[in-house]
CSV table of C-alpha atoms and ligand atoms in Angstrom, one decimal:
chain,number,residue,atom,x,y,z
A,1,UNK,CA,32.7,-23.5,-95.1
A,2,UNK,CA,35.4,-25.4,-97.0
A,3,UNK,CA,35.9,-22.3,-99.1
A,4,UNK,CA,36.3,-20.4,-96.0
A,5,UNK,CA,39.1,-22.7,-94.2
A,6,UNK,CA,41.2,-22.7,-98.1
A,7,UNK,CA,41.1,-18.9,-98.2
A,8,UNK,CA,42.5,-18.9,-94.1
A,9,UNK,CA,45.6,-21.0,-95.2
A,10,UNK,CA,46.2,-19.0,-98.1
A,11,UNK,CA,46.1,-16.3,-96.1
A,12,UNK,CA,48.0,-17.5,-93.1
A,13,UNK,CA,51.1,-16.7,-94.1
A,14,UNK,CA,52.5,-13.2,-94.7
A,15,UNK,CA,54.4,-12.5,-97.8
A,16,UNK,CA,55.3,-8.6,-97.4
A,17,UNK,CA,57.0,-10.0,-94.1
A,18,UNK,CA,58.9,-12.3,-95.4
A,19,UNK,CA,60.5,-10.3,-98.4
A,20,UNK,CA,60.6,-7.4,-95.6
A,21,UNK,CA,62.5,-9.9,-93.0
A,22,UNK,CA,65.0,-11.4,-95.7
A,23,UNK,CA,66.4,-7.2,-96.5
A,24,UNK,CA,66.8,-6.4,-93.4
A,25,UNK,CA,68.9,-10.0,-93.2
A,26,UNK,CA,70.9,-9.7,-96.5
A,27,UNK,CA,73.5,-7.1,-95.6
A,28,UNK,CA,74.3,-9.5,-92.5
A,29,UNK,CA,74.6,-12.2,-94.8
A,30,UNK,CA,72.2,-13.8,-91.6
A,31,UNK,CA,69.9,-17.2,-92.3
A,32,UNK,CA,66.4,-17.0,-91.3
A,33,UNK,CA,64.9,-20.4,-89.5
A,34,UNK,CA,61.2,-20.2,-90.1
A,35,UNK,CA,59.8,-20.9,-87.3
A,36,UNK,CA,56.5,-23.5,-88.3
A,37,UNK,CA,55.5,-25.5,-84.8
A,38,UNK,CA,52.1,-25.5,-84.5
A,39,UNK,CA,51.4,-24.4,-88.1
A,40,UNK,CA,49.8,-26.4,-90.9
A,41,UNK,CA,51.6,-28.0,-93.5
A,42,UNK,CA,50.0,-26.0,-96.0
A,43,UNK,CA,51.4,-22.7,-94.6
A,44,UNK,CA,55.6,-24.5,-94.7
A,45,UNK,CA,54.8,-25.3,-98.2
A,46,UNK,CA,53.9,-21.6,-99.0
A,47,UNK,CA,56.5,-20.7,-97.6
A,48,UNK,CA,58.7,-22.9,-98.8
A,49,UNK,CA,57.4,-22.1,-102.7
A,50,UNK,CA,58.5,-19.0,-101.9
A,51,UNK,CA,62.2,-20.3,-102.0
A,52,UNK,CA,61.9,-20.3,-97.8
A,53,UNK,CA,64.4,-23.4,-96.7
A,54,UNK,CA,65.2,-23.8,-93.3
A,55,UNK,CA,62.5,-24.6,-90.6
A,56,UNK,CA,62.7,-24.5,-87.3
A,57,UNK,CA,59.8,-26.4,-85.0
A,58,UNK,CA,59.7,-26.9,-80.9
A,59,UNK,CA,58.2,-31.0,-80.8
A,60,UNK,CA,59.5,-34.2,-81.8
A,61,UNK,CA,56.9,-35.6,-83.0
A,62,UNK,CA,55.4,-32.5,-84.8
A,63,UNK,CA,58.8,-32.4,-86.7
A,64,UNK,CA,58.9,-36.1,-87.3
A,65,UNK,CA,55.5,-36.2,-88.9
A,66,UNK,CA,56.2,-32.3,-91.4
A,67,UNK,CA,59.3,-33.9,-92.1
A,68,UNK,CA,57.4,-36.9,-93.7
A,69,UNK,CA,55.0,-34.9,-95.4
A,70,UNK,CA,57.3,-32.3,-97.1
A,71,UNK,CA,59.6,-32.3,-99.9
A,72,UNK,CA,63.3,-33.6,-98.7
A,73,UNK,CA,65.3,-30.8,-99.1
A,74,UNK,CA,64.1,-28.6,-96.5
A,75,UNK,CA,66.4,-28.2,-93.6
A,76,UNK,CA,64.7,-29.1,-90.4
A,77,UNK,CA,66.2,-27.0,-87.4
A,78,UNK,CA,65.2,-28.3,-83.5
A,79,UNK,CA,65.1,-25.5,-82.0
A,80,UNK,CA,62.9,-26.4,-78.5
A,81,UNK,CA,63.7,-28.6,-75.6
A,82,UNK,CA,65.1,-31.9,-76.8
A,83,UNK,CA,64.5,-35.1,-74.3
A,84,UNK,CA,67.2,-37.5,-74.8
A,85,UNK,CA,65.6,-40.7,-75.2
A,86,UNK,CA,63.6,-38.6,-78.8
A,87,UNK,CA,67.0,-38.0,-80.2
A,88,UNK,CA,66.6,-41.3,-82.3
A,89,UNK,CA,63.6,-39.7,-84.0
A,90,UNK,CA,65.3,-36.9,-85.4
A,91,UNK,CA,68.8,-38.3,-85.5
A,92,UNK,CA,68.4,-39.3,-89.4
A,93,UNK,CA,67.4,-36.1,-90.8
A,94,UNK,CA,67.4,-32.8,-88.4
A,95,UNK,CA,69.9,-29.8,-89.9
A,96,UNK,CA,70.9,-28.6,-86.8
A,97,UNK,CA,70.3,-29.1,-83.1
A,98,UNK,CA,69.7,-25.2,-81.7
A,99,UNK,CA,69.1,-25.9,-77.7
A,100,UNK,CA,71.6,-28.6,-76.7
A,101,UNK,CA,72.4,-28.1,-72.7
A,102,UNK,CA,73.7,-30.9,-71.4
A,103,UNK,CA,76.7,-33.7,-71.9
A,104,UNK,CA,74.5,-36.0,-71.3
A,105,UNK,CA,72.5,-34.6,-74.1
A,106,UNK,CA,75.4,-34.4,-76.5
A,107,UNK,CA,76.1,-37.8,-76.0
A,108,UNK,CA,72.9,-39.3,-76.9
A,109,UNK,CA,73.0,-37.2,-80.4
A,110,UNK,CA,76.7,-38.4,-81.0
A,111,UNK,CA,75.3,-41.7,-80.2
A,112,UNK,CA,72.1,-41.7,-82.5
A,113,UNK,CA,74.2,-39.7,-85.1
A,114,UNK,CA,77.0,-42.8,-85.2
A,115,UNK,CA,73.7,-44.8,-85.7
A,116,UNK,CA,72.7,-43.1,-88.9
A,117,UNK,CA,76.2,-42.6,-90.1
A,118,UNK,CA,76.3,-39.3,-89.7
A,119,UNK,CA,77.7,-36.0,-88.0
A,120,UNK,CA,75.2,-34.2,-86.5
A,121,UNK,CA,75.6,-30.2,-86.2
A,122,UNK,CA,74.4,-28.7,-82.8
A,123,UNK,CA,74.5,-25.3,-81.1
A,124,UNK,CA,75.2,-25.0,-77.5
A,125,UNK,CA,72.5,-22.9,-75.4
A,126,UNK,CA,73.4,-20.3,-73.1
A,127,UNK,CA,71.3,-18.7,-70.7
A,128,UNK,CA,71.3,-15.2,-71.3
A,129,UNK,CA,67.9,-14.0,-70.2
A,130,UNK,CA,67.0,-12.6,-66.7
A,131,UNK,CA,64.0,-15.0,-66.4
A,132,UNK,CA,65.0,-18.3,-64.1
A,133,UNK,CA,62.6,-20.5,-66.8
A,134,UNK,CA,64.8,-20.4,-69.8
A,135,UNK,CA,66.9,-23.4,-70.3
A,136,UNK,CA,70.5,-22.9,-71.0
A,137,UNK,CA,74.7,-23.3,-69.8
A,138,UNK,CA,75.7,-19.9,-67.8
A,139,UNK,CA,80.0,-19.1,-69.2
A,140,UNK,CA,81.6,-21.8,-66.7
A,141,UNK,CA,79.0,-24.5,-67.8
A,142,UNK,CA,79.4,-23.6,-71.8
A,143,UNK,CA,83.4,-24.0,-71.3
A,144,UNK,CA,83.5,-27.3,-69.2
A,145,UNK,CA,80.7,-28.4,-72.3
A,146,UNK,CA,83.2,-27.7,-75.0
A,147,UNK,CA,85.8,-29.0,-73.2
A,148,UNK,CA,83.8,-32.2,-72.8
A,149,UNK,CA,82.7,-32.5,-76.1
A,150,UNK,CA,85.9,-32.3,-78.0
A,151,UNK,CA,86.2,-36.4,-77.3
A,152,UNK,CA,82.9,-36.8,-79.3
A,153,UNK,CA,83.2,-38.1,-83.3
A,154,UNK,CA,80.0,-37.5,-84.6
A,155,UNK,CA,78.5,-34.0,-83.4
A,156,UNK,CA,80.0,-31.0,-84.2
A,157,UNK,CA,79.2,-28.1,-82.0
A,158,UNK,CA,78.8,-25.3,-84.7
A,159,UNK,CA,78.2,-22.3,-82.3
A,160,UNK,CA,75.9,-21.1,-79.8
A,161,UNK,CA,72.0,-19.8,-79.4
A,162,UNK,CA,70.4,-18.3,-77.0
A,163,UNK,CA,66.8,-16.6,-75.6
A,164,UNK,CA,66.8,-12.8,-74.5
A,165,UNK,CA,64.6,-11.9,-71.6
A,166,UNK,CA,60.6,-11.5,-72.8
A,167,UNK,CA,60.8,-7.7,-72.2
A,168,UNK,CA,60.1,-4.0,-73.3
A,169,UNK,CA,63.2,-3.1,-72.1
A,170,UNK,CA,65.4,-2.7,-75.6
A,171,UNK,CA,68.5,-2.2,-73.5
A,172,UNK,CA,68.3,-4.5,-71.6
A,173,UNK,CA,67.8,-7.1,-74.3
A,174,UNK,CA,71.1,-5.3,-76.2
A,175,UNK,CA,72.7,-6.3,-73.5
A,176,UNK,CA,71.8,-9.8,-73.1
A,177,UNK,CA,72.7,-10.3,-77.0
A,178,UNK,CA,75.9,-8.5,-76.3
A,179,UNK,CA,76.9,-10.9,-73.6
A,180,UNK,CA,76.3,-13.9,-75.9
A,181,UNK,CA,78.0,-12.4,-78.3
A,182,UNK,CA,80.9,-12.1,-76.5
A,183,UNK,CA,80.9,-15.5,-75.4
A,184,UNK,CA,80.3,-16.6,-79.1
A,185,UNK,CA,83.7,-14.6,-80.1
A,186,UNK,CA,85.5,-16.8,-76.7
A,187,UNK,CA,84.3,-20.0,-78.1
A,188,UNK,CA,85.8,-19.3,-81.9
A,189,UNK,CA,89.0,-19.5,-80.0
A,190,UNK,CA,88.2,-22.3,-78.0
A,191,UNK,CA,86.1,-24.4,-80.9
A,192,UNK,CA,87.1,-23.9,-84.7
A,193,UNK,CA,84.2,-25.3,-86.2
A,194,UNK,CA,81.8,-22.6,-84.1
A,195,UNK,CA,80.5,-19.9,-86.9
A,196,UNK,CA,76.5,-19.5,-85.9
A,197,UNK,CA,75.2,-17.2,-83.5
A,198,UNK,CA,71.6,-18.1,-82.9
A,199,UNK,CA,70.0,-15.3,-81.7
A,200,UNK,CA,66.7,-13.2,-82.6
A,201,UNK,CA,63.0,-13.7,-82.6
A,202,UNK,CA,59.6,-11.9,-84.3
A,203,UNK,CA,60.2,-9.3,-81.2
A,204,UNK,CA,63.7,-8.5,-81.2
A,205,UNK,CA,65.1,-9.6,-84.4
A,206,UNK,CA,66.7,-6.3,-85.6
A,207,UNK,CA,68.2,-5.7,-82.2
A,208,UNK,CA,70.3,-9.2,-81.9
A,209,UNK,CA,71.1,-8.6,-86.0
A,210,UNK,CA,72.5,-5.5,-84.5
A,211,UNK,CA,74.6,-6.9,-81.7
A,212,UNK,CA,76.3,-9.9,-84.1
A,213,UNK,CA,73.7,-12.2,-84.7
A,214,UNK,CA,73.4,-14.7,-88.2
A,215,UNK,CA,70.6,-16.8,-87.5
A,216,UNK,CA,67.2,-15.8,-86.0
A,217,UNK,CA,64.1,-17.8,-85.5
A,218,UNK,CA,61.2,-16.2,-86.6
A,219,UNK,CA,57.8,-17.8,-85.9
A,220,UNK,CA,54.9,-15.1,-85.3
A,221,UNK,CA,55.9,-12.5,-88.2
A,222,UNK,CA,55.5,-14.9,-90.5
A,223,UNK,CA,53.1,-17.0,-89.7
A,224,UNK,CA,51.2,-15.1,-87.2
A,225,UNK,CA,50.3,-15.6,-83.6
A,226,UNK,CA,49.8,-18.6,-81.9
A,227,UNK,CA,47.0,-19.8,-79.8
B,301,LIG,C1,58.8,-20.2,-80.7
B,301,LIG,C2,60.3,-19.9,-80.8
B,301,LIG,C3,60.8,-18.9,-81.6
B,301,LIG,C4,59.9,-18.0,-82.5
B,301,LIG,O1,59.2,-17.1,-81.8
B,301,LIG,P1,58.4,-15.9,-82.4
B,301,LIG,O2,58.4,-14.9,-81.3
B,301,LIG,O3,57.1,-16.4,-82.8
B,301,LIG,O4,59.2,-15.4,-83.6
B,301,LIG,C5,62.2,-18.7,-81.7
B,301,LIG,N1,63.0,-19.5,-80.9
B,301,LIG,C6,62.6,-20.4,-80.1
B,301,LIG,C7,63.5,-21.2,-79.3
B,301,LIG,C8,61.2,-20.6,-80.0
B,301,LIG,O5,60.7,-21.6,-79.1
């Protein structure tokens, strides 16, 4: 049984992908964020023996407790809903910030980064997708944000990220990476430190590399599904 479980980690992660997944990237000079939540350790470190650095996960705590248990230099990318009163977990390592929606939000970072004597790097989510669910700022929200934020010391909004709808519908999700990426070229002008366009997933990757994207988040290529 024990032999079992060690050859299902070994497997769990898929190699060909990755080296697939970083071609495709390298004439976009784009970064990929791993996406690990709900994977073992065991399946990070792979990856990460691999040369893999930057991780993305979903949960505070889940982050908190891989961050603990993996070597120090891997950047740690939130990428889910953040809560404000967990930004104090994160505050004193996390990379980047990918979802933040909210002044209130931004706030709390600057505050908790101040703690730690740092700056803390966050990307501003906009709501591009036709589904209501989807968190996010819609154009008038991410300017009065940017606007709002320029009085903060210790974040620095380094661009924007956003979700595309779940659909079949290629053009439509062009289109929603094409707005964003309009938006993103808007808030170069309005924000000089804004540089990364967070957009792409295991679905529609090649698509949002296409429309201007140089960061995606890919979880399920890599690691496979999750149940
Ligand atoms: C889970 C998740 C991903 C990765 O999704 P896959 O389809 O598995 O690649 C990317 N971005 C966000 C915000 C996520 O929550």
């Amino acid at each position: 049984m024990l032999i079992i479980f060690g050859a299902y980690f070994i497997m769990a992660i898929h190699i060909d992908r990755y080296q697939e997944i970083l071609s495709v990237l390298k004439p976009y000079h784009a970064t990929l964020v791993a996406v690990s939540k709900i994977k073992p350790v065991e399946d990070i470190k792979a990856l990460y023996d691999l040369g893999q650095r930057d991780f993305g996960e979903n949960y505070v705590q889940e982050l908190v407790a891989k961050q603990q248990a993996l070597p120090a230099d891997i950047r740690w990318h939130f990428i889910g809903h953040l809560q404000r009163n967990k930004v104090k977990y994160i505050a004193p390592f996390v990379h980047l910030i990918h979802g933040v929606d909210s002044f209130e939000l931004l706030k709390e970072i600057d505050k908790q980064a101040a703690k730690n004597a740092r700056t803390i790097d966050c990307l501003l989510q906009v709501h591009i997708a036709s589904e209501t669910t989807k968190f996010g700022l819609n154009a008038q929200e991410l300017e009065a944000l940017m606007k709002q934020s320029s009085g903060l010391t210790q974040v620095q909004i380094k661009g924007l990220m956003g979700m595309a709808s779940f659909s079949e519908d290629a053009k439509q999700v062009r289109q929603e990476f094409k707005d964003l990426k309009q938006l993103f070229d808007r808030s170069k002008q309005a924000c000089a430190t804004a540089e990364i366009l967070s957009m792409g997933m295991s679905g529609d990757y090649i698509i949002a590399l296409e429309e201007g994207s140089n960061m995606v988040r890919i979880g399920s290529l890599l690691f496979g599904g999750r149940v």
